[in-house]
Amino acid sequence: DTGVSQDPRHKITKRGQNVTFRCDPISEHNRLYWYRQTLGQGPEFLTYFQNEAQLEKSRLLSDRFSAERPKGSFSTLEIQRTEQGDSAMYLCASSPGTEEETQYFGPGTRLLVL
Amino acid sequence: SQQGEEDPQALSIQEGENATMNCSYKTSINNLQWYRQNSGRGLVHLILIRSNEREKHSGRLRVTLDTSKKSSSLLITASRAADTASYFCATDSWGKLQFGAGTQVVVTP
């Protein structure tokens, strides 16, 4: 399967702990996106990369959140000092970054902060 | 903030019936996309319609776009139980997707 993959699929952590999620985009997709989705809502944009450059960050992305895409391939999203309000599904998507704008989503990482 | 708003919030129909859901948005767009999400899973892309297009078909799906009214509709014809899911519209403004809260569709056999 050459779709977008995310790891882990589920994460339970205690408040105050740090967590890191990984996203592997579709091969040769230049753009990679992170979204967050809470229950009953649509996904909300967090940030996106064009190759290794982080081009935009949402105001939702507080200082406790950091995302990287060091070699322009996989990306990591780290949340420091987690809070209960961080509990959500974190979705990653990728797109070719050409004229085709369709974004292809991974299965998501569901985070529960106790 | 969420740009799109879907209507209705929930829809319950029987197999074989058509399902129509609407999406309204606020700002100018490059394109509008519809996604499906099965319970607790990732989003599956259904169809993309560009701002200069008015109607598009894909299998049992028909999407319309009215940029003057800033609205779009998704029609699923001859629904099946497997169409049970949440459907989201998303507007694309320079690569960033903004989603609505979705329409939850239940198709009963």
Tab-separated table of C-alpha atoms in Angstrom:
chain	number	residue	atom	x	y	z
A	1	ASP	CA	0.000	0.000	0.000
A	2	THR	CA	1.570	3.292	-1.051
A	3	GLY	CA	-0.868	5.581	0.742
A	4	VAL	CA	-0.136	7.991	3.566
A	5	SER	CA	0.799	6.194	6.766
A	6	GLN	CA	0.809	7.447	10.337
A	7	ASP	CA	2.325	6.038	13.480
A	8	PRO	CA	1.175	5.354	16.098
A	9	ARG	CA	-2.514	4.904	15.376
A	10	HIS	CA	-3.436	5.426	19.016
A	11	LYS	CA	-1.654	7.130	21.892
A	12	ILE	CA	-2.708	7.459	25.513
A	13	THR	CA	-0.604	9.726	27.657
A	14	LYS	CA	-0.738	11.554	30.937
A	15	ARG	CA	-1.043	15.295	31.144
A	16	GLY	CA	2.337	16.955	31.044
A	17	GLN	CA	4.062	14.271	28.984
A	18	ASN	CA	5.527	14.841	25.538
A	19	VAL	CA	4.315	12.890	22.519
A	20	THR	CA	5.598	12.584	18.966
A	21	PHE	CA	3.701	11.419	15.911
A	22	ARG	CA	5.116	10.389	12.567
A	23	CYS	CA	3.673	10.731	9.079
A	24	ASP	CA	4.999	9.117	5.915
A	25	PRO	CA	3.494	10.753	2.828
A	26	ILE	CA	2.902	9.224	-0.550
A	27	SER	CA	6.238	8.844	-2.282
A	28	GLU	CA	7.295	11.926	-4.262
A	29	HIS	CA	4.549	14.117	-2.843
A	30	ASN	CA	6.089	17.495	-2.196
A	31	ARG	CA	3.443	18.868	0.146
A	32	LEU	CA	2.623	17.492	3.574
A	33	TYR	CA	-0.140	18.780	5.849
A	34	TRP	CA	-1.145	18.301	9.465
A	35	TYR	CA	-4.736	18.689	10.659
A	36	ARG	CA	-6.462	18.147	13.982
A	37	GLN	CA	-9.985	16.831	14.349
A	38	THR	CA	-12.098	16.766	17.489
A	39	LEU	CA	-15.262	14.744	17.946
A	40	GLY	CA	-18.160	15.924	15.838
A	41	GLN	CA	-16.089	18.499	13.971
A	42	GLY	CA	-14.284	18.679	10.669
A	43	PRO	CA	-10.492	18.702	10.532
A	44	GLU	CA	-8.734	21.976	11.317
A	45	PHE	CA	-5.550	22.974	9.543
A	46	LEU	CA	-2.402	23.078	11.678
A	47	THR	CA	0.575	23.448	9.355
A	48	TYR	CA	2.016	22.418	6.022
A	49	PHE	CA	5.350	21.805	4.339
A	50	GLN	CA	6.576	22.216	0.803
A	51	ASN	CA	9.461	19.754	0.723
A	52	GLU	CA	11.372	20.496	3.952
A	53	ALA	CA	10.169	24.095	4.307
A	54	GLN	CA	7.354	24.800	6.753
A	55	LEU	CA	5.300	27.380	4.879
A	56	GLU	CA	2.363	28.105	7.141
A	57	LYS	CA	1.335	27.560	10.733
A	58	SER	CA	-2.136	28.001	12.140
A	59	ARG	CA	-2.787	30.036	15.254
A	60	LEU	CA	-4.025	26.727	16.678
A	61	LEU	CA	-0.410	25.592	16.767
A	62	SER	CA	0.750	26.876	20.125
A	63	ASP	CA	4.373	27.014	21.236
A	64	ARG	CA	3.982	23.517	22.648
A	65	PHE	CA	3.560	22.135	19.134
A	66	SER	CA	6.417	21.683	16.716
A	67	ALA	CA	6.518	19.999	13.341
A	68	GLU	CA	9.463	19.029	11.214
A	69	ARG	CA	10.116	17.506	7.840
A	70	PRO	CA	13.902	17.349	7.850
A	71	LYS	CA	14.589	15.649	4.535
A	72	GLY	CA	11.425	16.519	2.714
A	73	SER	CA	10.043	13.023	3.169
A	74	PHE	CA	8.465	11.943	6.469
A	75	SER	CA	7.299	14.464	9.052
A	76	THR	CA	6.991	14.477	12.828
A	77	LEU	CA	4.587	16.416	15.003
A	78	GLU	CA	5.602	16.834	18.628
A	79	ILE	CA	3.404	18.082	21.430
A	80	GLN	CA	5.189	19.097	24.602
A	81	ARG	CA	3.592	19.231	28.050
A	82	THR	CA	0.335	17.756	26.777
A	83	GLU	CA	-2.966	19.070	28.073
A	84	GLN	CA	-6.362	17.389	28.131
A	85	GLY	CA	-7.503	19.783	25.433
A	86	ASP	CA	-4.943	18.254	23.073
A	87	SER	CA	-7.009	15.065	22.921
A	88	ALA	CA	-8.024	14.719	19.293
A	89	MET	CA	-7.357	12.867	16.064
A	90	TYR	CA	-4.232	14.157	14.321
A	91	LEU	CA	-4.430	13.710	10.577
A	92	CYS	CA	-1.665	13.934	8.036
A	93	ALA	CA	-2.186	14.469	4.321
A	94	SER	CA	0.035	14.824	1.306
A	95	SER	CA	-0.339	16.178	-2.201
A	96	PRO	CA	1.876	16.267	-5.263
A	97	GLY	CA	2.311	20.022	-4.974
A	98	THR	CA	1.684	20.466	-8.679
A	99	GLU	CA	-1.512	21.465	-10.413
A	100	GLU	CA	-3.338	18.550	-8.824
A	101	GLU	CA	-4.555	19.833	-5.501
A	102	THR	CA	-6.168	16.705	-4.118
A	103	GLN	CA	-4.927	15.951	-0.621
A	104	TYR	CA	-4.634	12.304	0.374
A	105	PHE	CA	-5.154	11.596	4.039
A	106	GLY	CA	-3.628	9.034	6.332
A	107	PRO	CA	-5.622	7.027	8.907
A	108	GLY	CA	-4.793	9.460	11.706
A	109	THR	CA	-3.318	9.203	15.187
A	110	ARG	CA	-5.879	9.324	17.962
A	111	LEU	CA	-4.470	11.007	21.064
A	112	LEU	CA	-6.042	10.761	24.507
A	113	VAL	CA	-4.542	12.857	27.274
A	114	LEU	CA	-5.564	11.745	30.756
B	1	SER	CA	-12.062	28.554	12.188
B	2	GLN	CA	-14.172	26.467	9.844
B	3	GLN	CA	-15.140	28.052	6.566
B	4	GLY	CA	-17.673	25.574	5.265
B	5	GLU	CA	-21.011	24.733	6.758
B	6	GLU	CA	-22.823	21.597	5.725
B	7	ASP	CA	-26.558	21.185	5.740
B	8	PRO	CA	-28.194	19.088	7.026
B	9	GLN	CA	-26.106	18.013	10.008
B	10	ALA	CA	-27.579	14.534	9.784
B	11	LEU	CA	-29.473	12.570	7.166
B	12	SER	CA	-31.150	9.189	7.424
B	13	ILE	CA	-32.334	7.430	4.273
B	14	GLN	CA	-33.097	3.961	2.975
B	15	GLU	CA	-31.030	2.034	0.483
B	16	GLY	CA	-31.810	3.034	-3.068
B	17	GLU	CA	-32.807	6.582	-2.187
B	18	ASN	CA	-30.803	9.637	-3.149
B	19	ALA	CA	-28.956	11.721	-0.576
B	20	THR	CA	-28.338	15.430	-1.038
B	21	MET	CA	-26.207	17.604	1.193
B	22	ASN	CA	-25.233	21.233	0.846
B	23	CYS	CA	-22.204	23.262	1.722
B	24	SER	CA	-21.884	27.020	2.086
B	25	TYR	CA	-18.633	28.911	2.447
B	26	LYS	CA	-17.515	32.478	3.031
B	27	THR	CA	-14.436	33.469	1.048
B	28	SER	CA	-13.116	33.033	-2.484
B	29	ILE	CA	-11.735	29.624	-3.335
B	30	ASN	CA	-9.478	27.848	-5.826
B	31	ASN	CA	-11.511	24.675	-5.638
B	32	LEU	CA	-13.903	22.806	-3.384
B	33	GLN	CA	-13.475	19.191	-2.389
B	34	TRP	CA	-15.752	16.607	-0.836
B	35	TYR	CA	-14.465	13.913	1.507
B	36	ARG	CA	-16.004	10.914	3.219
B	37	GLN	CA	-15.042	9.667	6.653
B	38	ASN	CA	-16.121	6.369	8.123
B	39	SER	CA	-16.429	6.274	11.888
B	40	GLY	CA	-13.146	7.232	13.527
B	41	ARG	CA	-11.047	6.750	10.414
B	42	GLY	CA	-9.146	8.879	7.921
B	43	LEU	CA	-10.739	10.905	5.175
B	44	VAL	CA	-11.268	9.551	1.684
B	45	HIS	CA	-11.260	12.031	-1.171
B	46	LEU	CA	-14.413	11.851	-3.278
B	47	ILE	CA	-14.358	14.646	-5.807
B	48	LEU	CA	-12.787	18.025	-6.526
B	49	ILE	CA	-14.544	20.806	-8.404
B	50	ARG	CA	-12.622	23.864	-9.536
B	51	SER	CA	-13.886	27.386	-9.134
B	52	ASN	CA	-14.518	27.705	-12.894
B	53	GLU	CA	-16.598	24.508	-13.024
B	54	ARG	CA	-20.311	24.299	-12.303
B	55	GLU	CA	-20.986	20.573	-12.198
B	56	LYS	CA	-18.992	17.384	-11.968
B	57	HIS	CA	-19.831	13.683	-11.900
B	58	SER	CA	-18.009	10.676	-10.543
B	59	GLY	CA	-19.854	7.367	-10.533
B	60	ARG	CA	-22.920	7.815	-8.321
B	61	LEU	CA	-21.739	11.232	-7.163
B	62	ARG	CA	-22.800	14.559	-8.593
B	63	VAL	CA	-21.352	17.820	-7.318
B	64	THR	CA	-22.456	21.327	-8.195
B	65	LEU	CA	-20.758	24.606	-7.411
B	66	ASP	CA	-22.286	28.071	-7.443
B	67	THR	CA	-19.564	30.598	-6.746
B	68	SER	CA	-22.009	33.518	-6.856
B	69	LYS	CA	-23.894	32.000	-3.915
B	70	LYS	CA	-20.762	30.493	-2.379
B	71	SER	CA	-22.422	27.109	-2.171
B	72	SER	CA	-21.987	23.543	-3.327
B	73	SER	CA	-24.080	20.414	-3.216
B	74	LEU	CA	-23.245	16.725	-3.198
B	75	LEU	CA	-25.764	14.219	-4.504
B	76	ILE	CA	-25.333	10.501	-3.934
B	77	THR	CA	-27.669	8.515	-6.137
B	78	ALA	CA	-29.005	5.018	-5.423
B	79	SER	CA	-27.471	4.978	-1.948
B	80	ARG	CA	-26.091	1.811	-0.378
B	81	ALA	CA	-25.529	0.802	3.223
B	82	ALA	CA	-21.796	1.213	2.576
B	83	ASP	CA	-22.389	4.944	1.962
B	84	THR	CA	-23.034	5.362	5.692
B	85	ALA	CA	-20.397	7.889	6.764
B	86	SER	CA	-19.759	11.539	7.500
B	87	TYR	CA	-19.347	13.767	4.472
B	88	PHE	CA	-17.285	16.943	4.575
B	89	CYS	CA	-16.844	19.755	2.139
B	90	ALA	CA	-13.503	21.527	2.169
B	91	THR	CA	-12.547	24.738	0.468
B	92	ASP	CA	-9.053	25.098	-0.887
B	93	SER	CA	-7.456	28.491	-0.524
B	94	TRP	CA	-3.850	28.339	-1.661
B	95	GLY	CA	-3.351	24.752	-0.575
B	96	LYS	CA	-4.880	24.969	2.887
B	97	LEU	CA	-8.143	23.067	3.256
B	98	GLN	CA	-10.864	24.460	5.485
B	99	PHE	CA	-13.534	21.950	6.421
B	100	GLY	CA	-17.094	22.230	7.607
B	101	ALA	CA	-18.511	20.229	10.484
B	102	GLY	CA	-19.881	17.585	8.129
B	103	THR	CA	-23.126	15.815	7.348
B	104	GLN	CA	-23.630	12.445	9.012
B	105	VAL	CA	-25.414	10.119	6.601
B	106	VAL	CA	-27.002	6.845	7.686
B	107	VAL	CA	-28.276	4.488	5.001
B	108	THR	CA	-30.472	1.685	6.287
B	109	PRO	CA	-31.025	-1.534	4.341
